Amino acid sequence: MCGIVGYIGRREAYPIIINGLKRLEYRGYDSAGIVLSTPKGFELVKTKGKVSDLEEKSTSIDQTPTIGIGHTRWATHGVPNDVNSHPHLSNNGRIVLVHNGIIENYESIKKLLIEKGYTFQSDTDTEVLVNFIQLFQEEQNLNLRDAVRLALNEVVGAYAIAVLDNQDPDTIVVARLGSPLAIGIGKDEFFIASDASPFIEFTKDAIYLEDGDMASIRLGEEVAIHTIHNNEPVSLDIQELQLNIEAIEKGGYEHFMLKEIYEQPRSIRDTMRGRLLVDEGIIKMAGIWDNQERFLKAKRIIIVACGTSYHAGLVAEYMIEDFARIPVEVEYASEFRYRNPIIKKNDVVIAISQSGETADTLAALKLAKEKGAFIFGINNVVGSSIARITDAGAYTHAGPEIGVASTKAFTAQLTILSLIALKLGKKNGELSNEKYNLLTRELDRIPELVEKILIDCEGKIEAIAEKYKDNRNAIYLGRGYNYPSALEGALKLKEISYIHAEGYPAAEMKHGPIALLDENMPVIVIATKRGYYEKVVSNIQEIKSRSARIIAVVNEGDEQVIAMADDHIFIPETAEEFTPILAAIPLQLLSYWIAVKLGKNVDQPRNLAKSVTVE
Ligand code: F6R
């Protein structure tokens, strides 16, 4: 939540920061701001709204300086308005700061500052922090770096910050605790950003700041990193970025979400590449292989995740228990971390997270680590916080996901979880060779089947969306492996079209939700041939007799369900265990087209952010 960009070098900072903020808008987009450092002082502009609104407002400032920082916000403290937008200036006008995170003890610090005569314009914790830095600087006559360090030592919370001092205009000070920050290293220039996408066309060399570290970045000098706590020097770990510019552009699609839906044959294939060697009957996964004793001796696997990643975890629960007969529990990370869970040394805790930065998932993992469990990460973003704290892990290789609603990351997660479940089942002998071979061959076909769905659905789902777009509610139903598909379908619809939707196991209908059914309620049912088909057919009959409208996701050749349904979408038949990957595609498209037809902002839905780095 919130994106930070900064530049210091020989070029004009303004276009680099503005373009960088646009790439980080997925992190928050309710307000934006920029400050440029000139020998005469700061040029600062900020506004409620998006980066494009900031651009319009920025015509009033000198855009030629070569040092600056910018921010795109997802509000935590204070409503989105011009005053609460970042950057925030200190009372003396000397220090300016952008911040991603939350300062939890800001009220007590603010009280202290007010007692000392400080005044505040905004409701933010960030304005408190910048004035707290001023207090240290003035009272102890410190340079910016030392003032920032001492102030941060008093702060409780999470942050990634970038700070400028107009009396030392060639320096940017940055620090991180709990929110990500990368430093791009060019020739005679440095870039700062919440992820590497803002500077990928300028340099491939980057340092990911570790939690508890801060850096002083000065033109003509090497980056100097120290620990915030005790000022110990930290050695530089410069990494080569694998990201490319095409991956973060729309490539001719109207929205990132649509591009990412259509990328799925590729992203699923990339996730399997080098891992599933179907002809040899081998699944190669170093993270599992090197730690197989931990997995195979585990009394229990606990999966922690949020949102869509949690839904992937639910599918994994069915699969790992089915293939490997290891008990699995799946929990929302936000609940797990606070409920004093029982975690034993021989438990394996798997965190699933696209961003690798979700605060609750990260905290749940840290808790599991403290209790001695083996922690394993499934992430999409290379070098993310979760990837760095886990004992081992596997990347999903879906490529950057920019649309706020998760699509290709979900199917990549399902793919990798399928590989893990198959590998564990094969290794501990619970899965017969015959079934293993059959399933690995079936998994290998999935990218091709996804491609077929995308071709077959062309135009069809758009027409269905037109019919149902004005309904204010929807119910999604599935059973077995497709119960999580129903939850995920409902989540996709509500987050981008703001239509209230609920997902249920189909058989749960009669225990309450059936009361909601009438001719105005669309019910989306996943009824694939190999999964409790007859049972779902009975559930559909119950729905039909309450006059609700049925949209059925069924296998090609189905006759029974389509005779009862108002509309249907075909997906090819595959092993039941992998149908959630296929069922996800039409459900994503249905949400997408409904949101488009309602004129919603598909890639940046209201109130949401891609990377939830606050709890
Ligand atoms: C839904 C969505 C969110 C995320 C959730 C977890 O489309 O994007 O529900 O799935 O915030 O995020 P990650 O996977 O980054 O931990």
PDB file of C-alpha atoms in Angstrom, residues 85-341:
ATOM      1  CA  SER A  85      -1.395  13.465   0.538  1.00  0.00           C
ATOM      2  CA  HIS A  86       2.357  12.955   0.693  1.00  0.00           C
ATOM      3  CA  PRO A  87       5.036  14.385   0.636  1.00  0.00           C
ATOM      4  CA  HIS A  88       4.784  15.981   4.069  1.00  0.00           C
ATOM      5  CA  LEU A  89       6.912  18.944   5.118  1.00  0.00           C
ATOM      6  CA  SER A  90       8.359  19.574   8.553  1.00  0.00           C
ATOM      7  CA  ASN A  91       7.260  22.728  10.412  1.00  0.00           C
ATOM      8  CA  ASN A  92      10.515  24.501   9.587  1.00  0.00           C
ATOM      9  CA  GLY A  93      10.129  23.618   5.901  1.00  0.00           C
ATOM     10  CA  ARG A  94      13.545  22.006   5.849  1.00  0.00           C
ATOM     11  CA  ILE A  95      12.679  18.294   5.717  1.00  0.00           C
ATOM     12  CA  VAL A  96      10.261  16.535   3.394  1.00  0.00           C
ATOM     13  CA  LEU A  97       9.197  12.902   3.566  1.00  0.00           C
ATOM     14  CA  VAL A  98       7.174  10.207   1.772  1.00  0.00           C
ATOM     15  CA  HIS A  99       6.074   7.124   3.669  1.00  0.00           C
ATOM     16  CA  ASN A 100       4.545   3.714   3.031  1.00  0.00           C
ATOM     17  CA  GLY A 101       3.313   2.013   6.193  1.00  0.00           C
ATOM     18  CA  ILE A 102       1.858   2.926   9.568  1.00  0.00           C
ATOM     19  CA  ILE A 103       3.424   4.641  12.572  1.00  0.00           C
ATOM     20  CA  GLU A 104       1.495   2.985  15.386  1.00  0.00           C
ATOM     21  CA  ASN A 105       2.647   5.256  18.232  1.00  0.00           C
ATOM     22  CA  TYR A 106       2.084   8.452  16.247  1.00  0.00           C
ATOM     23  CA  GLU A 107      -0.483   9.811  18.709  1.00  0.00           C
ATOM     24  CA  SER A 108       1.919   9.880  21.646  1.00  0.00           C
ATOM     25  CA  ILE A 109       4.657  11.405  19.455  1.00  0.00           C
ATOM     26  CA  LYS A 110       2.199  13.989  18.143  1.00  0.00           C
ATOM     27  CA  LYS A 111       1.204  14.920  21.696  1.00  0.00           C
ATOM     28  CA  LEU A 112       4.856  15.452  22.596  1.00  0.00           C
ATOM     29  CA  LEU A 113       5.430  17.563  19.502  1.00  0.00           C
ATOM     30  CA  ILE A 114       2.339  19.694  20.171  1.00  0.00           C
ATOM     31  CA  GLU A 115       3.623  20.330  23.688  1.00  0.00           C
ATOM     32  CA  LYS A 116       6.821  21.600  22.083  1.00  0.00           C
ATOM     33  CA  GLY A 117       4.868  23.974  19.872  1.00  0.00           C
ATOM     34  CA  TYR A 118       4.650  21.994  16.637  1.00  0.00           C
ATOM     35  CA  THR A 119       1.512  22.411  14.534  1.00  0.00           C
ATOM     36  CA  PHE A 120      -0.108  19.950  12.122  1.00  0.00           C
ATOM     37  CA  GLN A 121      -2.084  20.452   8.947  1.00  0.00           C
ATOM     38  CA  SER A 122      -3.001  16.867   8.171  1.00  0.00           C
ATOM     39  CA  ASP A 123      -4.428  13.855  10.007  1.00  0.00           C
ATOM     40  CA  THR A 124      -1.541  11.645   9.000  1.00  0.00           C
ATOM     41  CA  ASP A 125       1.039   9.715  10.966  1.00  0.00           C
ATOM     42  CA  THR A 126       3.556  10.752   8.295  1.00  0.00           C
ATOM     43  CA  GLU A 127       3.406  14.447   9.173  1.00  0.00           C
ATOM     44  CA  VAL A 128       4.130  13.425  12.751  1.00  0.00           C
ATOM     45  CA  LEU A 129       7.207  11.487  11.645  1.00  0.00           C
ATOM     46  CA  VAL A 130       8.692  14.289   9.558  1.00  0.00           C
ATOM     47  CA  ASN A 131       8.342  16.700  12.487  1.00  0.00           C
ATOM     48  CA  PHE A 132       9.808  14.152  14.849  1.00  0.00           C
ATOM     49  CA  ILE A 133      12.872  14.057  12.595  1.00  0.00           C
ATOM     50  CA  GLN A 134      13.009  17.866  12.709  1.00  0.00           C
ATOM     51  CA  LEU A 135      12.933  17.696  16.518  1.00  0.00           C
ATOM     52  CA  PHE A 136      15.993  15.419  16.630  1.00  0.00           C
ATOM     53  CA  GLN A 137      17.787  17.426  13.977  1.00  0.00           C
ATOM     54  CA  GLU A 138      17.262  20.722  15.777  1.00  0.00           C
ATOM     55  CA  GLU A 139      17.714  19.579  19.357  1.00  0.00           C
ATOM     56  CA  GLN A 140      20.906  17.644  18.667  1.00  0.00           C
ATOM     57  CA  ASN A 141      22.181  19.578  15.654  1.00  0.00           C
ATOM     58  CA  LEU A 142      22.311  16.440  13.501  1.00  0.00           C
ATOM     59  CA  ASN A 143      22.646  15.760   9.812  1.00  0.00           C
ATOM     60  CA  LEU A 144      19.581  14.276   8.117  1.00  0.00           C
ATOM     61  CA  ARG A 145      20.757  10.662   8.282  1.00  0.00           C
ATOM     62  CA  ASP A 146      21.410  10.723  12.011  1.00  0.00           C
ATOM     63  CA  ALA A 147      18.197  12.599  12.770  1.00  0.00           C
ATOM     64  CA  VAL A 148      16.186  10.049  10.775  1.00  0.00           C
ATOM     65  CA  ARG A 149      17.936   7.181  12.530  1.00  0.00           C
ATOM     66  CA  LEU A 150      17.274   8.478  16.022  1.00  0.00           C
ATOM     67  CA  ALA A 151      13.655   9.287  15.256  1.00  0.00           C
ATOM     68  CA  LEU A 152      13.074   5.830  13.779  1.00  0.00           C
ATOM     69  CA  ASN A 153      14.483   4.218  16.879  1.00  0.00           C
ATOM     70  CA  GLU A 154      11.547   5.696  18.796  1.00  0.00           C
ATOM     71  CA  VAL A 155       8.938   4.690  16.275  1.00  0.00           C
ATOM     72  CA  VAL A 156       6.688   1.630  16.515  1.00  0.00           C
ATOM     73  CA  GLY A 157       5.161   0.443  13.272  1.00  0.00           C
ATOM     74  CA  ALA A 158       6.010  -0.333   9.698  1.00  0.00           C
ATOM     75  CA  TYR A 159       7.572   1.929   7.152  1.00  0.00           C
ATOM     76  CA  ALA A 160       9.472   2.508   4.004  1.00  0.00           C
ATOM     77  CA  ILE A 161      10.453   6.170   3.825  1.00  0.00           C
ATOM     78  CA  ALA A 162      12.400   8.527   1.623  1.00  0.00           C
ATOM     79  CA  VAL A 163      13.495  11.876   3.076  1.00  0.00           C
ATOM     80  CA  LEU A 164      15.089  15.059   1.712  1.00  0.00           C
ATOM     81  CA  ASP A 165      16.709  17.967   3.559  1.00  0.00           C
ATOM     82  CA  ASN A 166      16.878  21.285   1.695  1.00  0.00           C
ATOM     83  CA  GLN A 167      20.115  22.185   3.450  1.00  0.00           C
ATOM     84  CA  ASP A 168      21.783  19.033   2.095  1.00  0.00           C
ATOM     85  CA  PRO A 169      20.114  18.864  -1.335  1.00  0.00           C
ATOM     86  CA  ASP A 170      22.379  16.159  -2.819  1.00  0.00           C
ATOM     87  CA  THR A 171      21.269  13.453  -0.425  1.00  0.00           C
ATOM     88  CA  ILE A 172      18.265  11.153  -0.123  1.00  0.00           C
ATOM     89  CA  VAL A 173      17.880   9.131   3.060  1.00  0.00           C
ATOM     90  CA  VAL A 174      15.749   5.994   2.918  1.00  0.00           C
ATOM     91  CA  ALA A 175      14.819   3.398   5.525  1.00  0.00           C
ATOM     92  CA  ARG A 176      12.680   0.308   5.779  1.00  0.00           C
ATOM     93  CA  LEU A 177      10.929  -1.775   8.366  1.00  0.00           C
ATOM     94  CA  GLY A 178       8.129  -3.986   7.134  1.00  0.00           C
ATOM     95  CA  SER A 179       7.452  -2.198   3.832  1.00  0.00           C
ATOM     96  CA  PRO A 180       9.588  -2.859   0.770  1.00  0.00           C
ATOM     97  CA  LEU A 181      12.172  -0.549  -0.756  1.00  0.00           C
ATOM     98  CA  ALA A 182      14.586  -1.097  -3.631  1.00  0.00           C
ATOM     99  CA  ILE A 183      17.506   1.081  -4.705  1.00  0.00           C
ATOM    100  CA  GLY A 184      18.438   1.016  -8.388  1.00  0.00           C
ATOM    101  CA  ILE A 185      22.079   1.712  -9.082  1.00  0.00           C
ATOM    102  CA  GLY A 186      22.936   3.388 -12.365  1.00  0.00           C
ATOM    103  CA  LYS A 187      26.017   5.199 -13.600  1.00  0.00           C
ATOM    104  CA  ASP A 188      26.153   8.450 -11.630  1.00  0.00           C
ATOM    105  CA  GLU A 189      22.518   8.075 -10.676  1.00  0.00           C
ATOM    106  CA  PHE A 190      20.320   6.261  -8.177  1.00  0.00           C
ATOM    107  CA  PHE A 191      16.670   5.305  -8.162  1.00  0.00           C
ATOM    108  CA  ILE A 192      14.429   4.473  -5.248  1.00  0.00           C
ATOM    109  CA  ALA A 193      11.161   2.605  -5.469  1.00  0.00           C
ATOM    110  CA  SER A 194       8.799   0.312  -3.628  1.00  0.00           C
ATOM    111  CA  ASP A 195       9.554  -2.289  -6.296  1.00  0.00           C
ATOM    112  CA  ALA A 196      11.967  -2.294  -9.199  1.00  0.00           C
ATOM    113  CA  SER A 197       9.415  -1.550 -11.949  1.00  0.00           C
ATOM    114  CA  PRO A 198       9.943   2.267 -11.953  1.00  0.00           C
ATOM    115  CA  PHE A 199      13.603   1.970 -12.901  1.00  0.00           C
ATOM    116  CA  ILE A 200      13.811  -1.192 -14.952  1.00  0.00           C
ATOM    117  CA  GLU A 201      14.589   0.659 -18.210  1.00  0.00           C
ATOM    118  CA  PHE A 202      17.497   2.506 -16.550  1.00  0.00           C
ATOM    119  CA  THR A 203      19.386  -0.175 -14.663  1.00  0.00           C
ATOM    120  CA  LYS A 204      19.376  -3.879 -13.903  1.00  0.00           C
ATOM    121  CA  ASP A 205      21.375  -3.492 -10.688  1.00  0.00           C
ATOM    122  CA  ALA A 206      19.411  -3.163  -7.493  1.00  0.00           C
ATOM    123  CA  ILE A 207      19.719  -3.440  -3.751  1.00  0.00           C
ATOM    124  CA  TYR A 208      16.670  -4.568  -1.786  1.00  0.00           C
ATOM    125  CA  LEU A 209      16.920  -2.887   1.565  1.00  0.00           C
ATOM    126  CA  GLU A 210      16.495  -5.332   4.448  1.00  0.00           C
ATOM    127  CA  ASP A 211      14.135  -4.732   7.355  1.00  0.00           C
ATOM    128  CA  GLY A 212      15.785  -2.518   9.937  1.00  0.00           C
ATOM    129  CA  ASP A 213      18.252  -0.970   7.462  1.00  0.00           C
ATOM    130  CA  MET A 214      18.590   2.575   6.226  1.00  0.00           C
ATOM    131  CA  ALA A 215      20.656   4.068   3.401  1.00  0.00           C
ATOM    132  CA  SER A 216      22.141   7.417   2.688  1.00  0.00           C
ATOM    133  CA  ILE A 217      22.323   8.033  -1.053  1.00  0.00           C
ATOM    134  CA  ARG A 218      24.592  10.828  -2.232  1.00  0.00           C
ATOM    135  CA  LEU A 219      25.596  11.770  -5.733  1.00  0.00           C
ATOM    136  CA  GLY A 220      29.154  10.713  -6.558  1.00  0.00           C
ATOM    137  CA  GLU A 221      29.394   8.312  -3.615  1.00  0.00           C
ATOM    138  CA  GLU A 222      28.631   4.670  -3.012  1.00  0.00           C
ATOM    139  CA  VAL A 223      25.331   3.915  -1.266  1.00  0.00           C
ATOM    140  CA  ALA A 224      25.996   3.657   2.487  1.00  0.00           C
ATOM    141  CA  ILE A 225      23.732   1.251   4.375  1.00  0.00           C
ATOM    142  CA  HIS A 226      23.540   1.015   8.151  1.00  0.00           C
ATOM    143  CA  THR A 227      21.263  -0.650  10.652  1.00  0.00           C
ATOM    144  CA  ILE A 228      18.700   1.715  12.128  1.00  0.00           C
ATOM    145  CA  HIS A 229      19.010   0.195  15.549  1.00  0.00           C
ATOM    146  CA  ASN A 230      22.726   0.554  16.247  1.00  0.00           C
ATOM    147  CA  ASN A 231      24.235   2.194  13.179  1.00  0.00           C
ATOM    148  CA  GLU A 232      26.282  -0.878  12.167  1.00  0.00           C
ATOM    149  CA  PRO A 233      27.492  -0.753   8.537  1.00  0.00           C
ATOM    150  CA  VAL A 234      25.792  -3.285   6.247  1.00  0.00           C
ATOM    151  CA  SER A 235      27.566  -4.729   3.195  1.00  0.00           C
ATOM    152  CA  LEU A 236      25.990  -4.030  -0.186  1.00  0.00           C
ATOM    153  CA  ASP A 237      24.201  -6.934  -1.848  1.00  0.00           C
ATOM    154  CA  ILE A 238      23.679  -5.814  -5.432  1.00  0.00           C
ATOM    155  CA  GLN A 239      21.326  -8.098  -7.352  1.00  0.00           C
ATOM    156  CA  GLU A 240      20.711  -8.372 -11.064  1.00  0.00           C
ATOM    157  CA  LEU A 241      17.048  -7.785 -11.921  1.00  0.00           C
ATOM    158  CA  GLN A 242      15.284 -10.339 -14.116  1.00  0.00           C
ATOM    159  CA  LEU A 243      12.321  -8.070 -14.878  1.00  0.00           C
ATOM    160  CA  ASN A 244      11.787  -6.721 -18.388  1.00  0.00           C
ATOM    161  CA  ILE A 245       9.880  -3.665 -19.547  1.00  0.00           C
ATOM    162  CA  GLU A 246       7.371  -5.527 -21.797  1.00  0.00           C
ATOM    163  CA  ALA A 247       6.164  -7.507 -18.813  1.00  0.00           C
ATOM    164  CA  ILE A 248       4.950  -4.366 -17.061  1.00  0.00           C
ATOM    165  CA  GLU A 249       3.193  -2.772 -20.038  1.00  0.00           C
ATOM    166  CA  LYS A 250      -0.339  -3.379 -21.341  1.00  0.00           C
ATOM    167  CA  GLY A 251       0.769  -4.779 -24.699  1.00  0.00           C
ATOM    168  CA  GLY A 252      -2.294  -3.604 -26.646  1.00  0.00           C
ATOM    169  CA  TYR A 253      -4.912  -4.776 -24.155  1.00  0.00           C
ATOM    170  CA  GLU A 254      -7.512  -2.373 -22.792  1.00  0.00           C
ATOM    171  CA  HIS A 255      -6.679  -3.308 -19.199  1.00  0.00           C
ATOM    172  CA  PHE A 256      -3.884  -5.087 -17.346  1.00  0.00           C
ATOM    173  CA  MET A 257      -6.457  -7.496 -15.950  1.00  0.00           C
ATOM    174  CA  LEU A 258      -7.496  -8.650 -19.427  1.00  0.00           C
ATOM    175  CA  LYS A 259      -3.876  -8.959 -20.509  1.00  0.00           C
ATOM    176  CA  GLU A 260      -3.121 -11.010 -17.424  1.00  0.00           C
ATOM    177  CA  ILE A 261      -6.149 -13.275 -17.981  1.00  0.00           C
ATOM    178  CA  TYR A 262      -4.957 -13.927 -21.538  1.00  0.00           C
ATOM    179  CA  GLU A 263      -1.387 -14.502 -20.389  1.00  0.00           C
ATOM    180  CA  GLN A 264      -2.395 -17.571 -18.393  1.00  0.00           C
ATOM    181  CA  PRO A 265      -1.438 -20.278 -20.896  1.00  0.00           C
ATOM    182  CA  ARG A 266       2.039 -18.740 -20.839  1.00  0.00           C
ATOM    183  CA  SER A 267       2.238 -18.076 -17.100  1.00  0.00           C
ATOM    184  CA  ILE A 268       1.091 -21.596 -16.199  1.00  0.00           C
ATOM    185  CA  ARG A 269       3.592 -23.064 -18.671  1.00  0.00           C
ATOM    186  CA  ASP A 270       6.365 -20.882 -17.201  1.00  0.00           C
ATOM    187  CA  THR A 271       5.445 -22.049 -13.713  1.00  0.00           C
ATOM    188  CA  MET A 272       5.862 -25.686 -14.815  1.00  0.00           C
ATOM    189  CA  ARG A 273       8.893 -25.091 -17.012  1.00  0.00           C
ATOM    190  CA  GLY A 274      11.946 -27.062 -15.865  1.00  0.00           C
ATOM    191  CA  ARG A 275       9.888 -28.522 -13.023  1.00  0.00           C
ATOM    192  CA  LEU A 276       7.445 -30.910 -14.658  1.00  0.00           C
ATOM    193  CA  LEU A 277       9.419 -33.304 -16.849  1.00  0.00           C
ATOM    194  CA  VAL A 278       6.450 -35.320 -17.937  1.00  0.00           C
ATOM    195  CA  ASP A 279       8.201 -37.829 -20.210  1.00  0.00           C
ATOM    196  CA  GLU A 280      10.642 -38.782 -17.463  1.00  0.00           C
ATOM    197  CA  GLY A 281       7.819 -38.764 -14.895  1.00  0.00           C
ATOM    198  CA  ILE A 282       9.829 -36.336 -12.761  1.00  0.00           C
ATOM    199  CA  ILE A 283       8.871 -33.221 -10.832  1.00  0.00           C
ATOM    200  CA  LYS A 284      11.959 -31.163 -10.036  1.00  0.00           C
ATOM    201  CA  MET A 285      11.587 -28.636  -7.242  1.00  0.00           C
ATOM    202  CA  ALA A 286      14.742 -27.805  -5.362  1.00  0.00           C
ATOM    203  CA  GLY A 287      12.867 -26.156  -2.467  1.00  0.00           C
ATOM    204  CA  ILE A 288      10.967 -29.386  -1.819  1.00  0.00           C
ATOM    205  CA  TRP A 289      13.716 -31.814  -2.765  1.00  0.00           C
ATOM    206  CA  ASP A 290      16.314 -30.208  -0.471  1.00  0.00           C
ATOM    207  CA  ASN A 291      13.861 -30.273   2.423  1.00  0.00           C
ATOM    208  CA  GLN A 292      11.922 -33.417   1.705  1.00  0.00           C
ATOM    209  CA  GLU A 293      12.550 -34.852   5.149  1.00  0.00           C
ATOM    210  CA  ARG A 294      10.829 -31.827   6.705  1.00  0.00           C
ATOM    211  CA  PHE A 295       7.826 -32.243   4.441  1.00  0.00           C
ATOM    212  CA  LEU A 296       7.550 -36.008   4.619  1.00  0.00           C
ATOM    213  CA  LYS A 297       7.965 -36.132   8.381  1.00  0.00           C
ATOM    214  CA  ALA A 298       5.601 -33.226   8.936  1.00  0.00           C
ATOM    215  CA  LYS A 299       2.754 -34.099  11.272  1.00  0.00           C
ATOM    216  CA  ARG A 300       0.828 -31.295   9.667  1.00  0.00           C
ATOM    217  CA  ILE A 301       1.106 -28.645   6.992  1.00  0.00           C
ATOM    218  CA  ILE A 302      -0.388 -25.263   7.812  1.00  0.00           C
ATOM    219  CA  ILE A 303      -1.098 -22.918   4.932  1.00  0.00           C
ATOM    220  CA  VAL A 304      -1.428 -19.198   5.696  1.00  0.00           C
ATOM    221  CA  ALA A 305      -2.549 -16.633   3.145  1.00  0.00           C
ATOM    222  CA  CYS A 306      -5.055 -13.865   2.416  1.00  0.00           C
ATOM    223  CA  GLY A 307      -7.665 -13.230  -0.278  1.00  0.00           C
ATOM    224  CA  THR A 308      -7.172 -15.031  -3.537  1.00  0.00           C
ATOM    225  CA  SER A 309      -4.003 -16.692  -2.259  1.00  0.00           C
ATOM    226  CA  TYR A 310      -6.082 -18.148   0.582  1.00  0.00           C
ATOM    227  CA  HIS A 311      -8.413 -19.681  -2.002  1.00  0.00           C
ATOM    228  CA  ALA A 312      -5.422 -21.301  -3.697  1.00  0.00           C
ATOM    229  CA  GLY A 313      -4.510 -22.673  -0.253  1.00  0.00           C
ATOM    230  CA  LEU A 314      -7.951 -24.256   0.097  1.00  0.00           C
ATOM    231  CA  VAL A 315      -7.475 -26.150  -3.162  1.00  0.00           C
ATOM    232  CA  ALA A 316      -4.039 -27.243  -1.926  1.00  0.00           C
ATOM    233  CA  GLU A 317      -5.583 -28.618   1.244  1.00  0.00           C
ATOM    234  CA  TYR A 318      -7.764 -30.980  -0.777  1.00  0.00           C
ATOM    235  CA  MET A 319      -4.883 -31.931  -3.041  1.00  0.00           C
ATOM    236  CA  ILE A 320      -2.120 -32.506  -0.488  1.00  0.00           C
ATOM    237  CA  GLU A 321      -4.417 -34.516   1.780  1.00  0.00           C
ATOM    238  CA  ASP A 322      -5.664 -36.517  -1.182  1.00  0.00           C
ATOM    239  CA  PHE A 323      -2.304 -37.218  -2.862  1.00  0.00           C
ATOM    240  CA  ALA A 324       0.100 -37.328   0.086  1.00  0.00           C
ATOM    241  CA  ARG A 325      -2.238 -38.045   3.027  1.00  0.00           C
ATOM    242  CA  ILE A 326      -0.546 -35.333   5.122  1.00  0.00           C
ATOM    243  CA  PRO A 327      -3.040 -33.356   7.239  1.00  0.00           C
ATOM    244  CA  VAL A 328      -3.372 -29.763   6.051  1.00  0.00           C
ATOM    245  CA  GLU A 329      -4.933 -26.733   7.719  1.00  0.00           C
ATOM    246  CA  VAL A 330      -5.568 -23.513   5.832  1.00  0.00           C
ATOM    247  CA  GLU A 331      -5.988 -20.251   7.672  1.00  0.00           C
ATOM    248  CA  TYR A 332      -6.412 -16.602   6.975  1.00  0.00           C
ATOM    249  CA  ALA A 333      -3.045 -15.209   8.017  1.00  0.00           C
ATOM    250  CA  SER A 334      -4.751 -12.327   9.820  1.00  0.00           C
ATOM    251  CA  GLU A 335      -6.582 -14.732  12.132  1.00  0.00           C
ATOM    252  CA  PHE A 336      -3.735 -17.170  12.572  1.00  0.00           C
ATOM    253  CA  ARG A 337      -1.291 -14.555  13.804  1.00  0.00           C
ATOM    254  CA  TYR A 338      -3.496 -13.345  16.648  1.00  0.00           C
ATOM    255  CA  ARG A 339      -5.165 -16.475  17.937  1.00  0.00           C
ATOM    256  CA  ASN A 340      -2.271 -18.094  19.774  1.00  0.00           C
ATOM    257  CA  PRO A 341      -2.133 -21.036  17.348  1.00  0.00           C
TER     258      PRO A 341
END
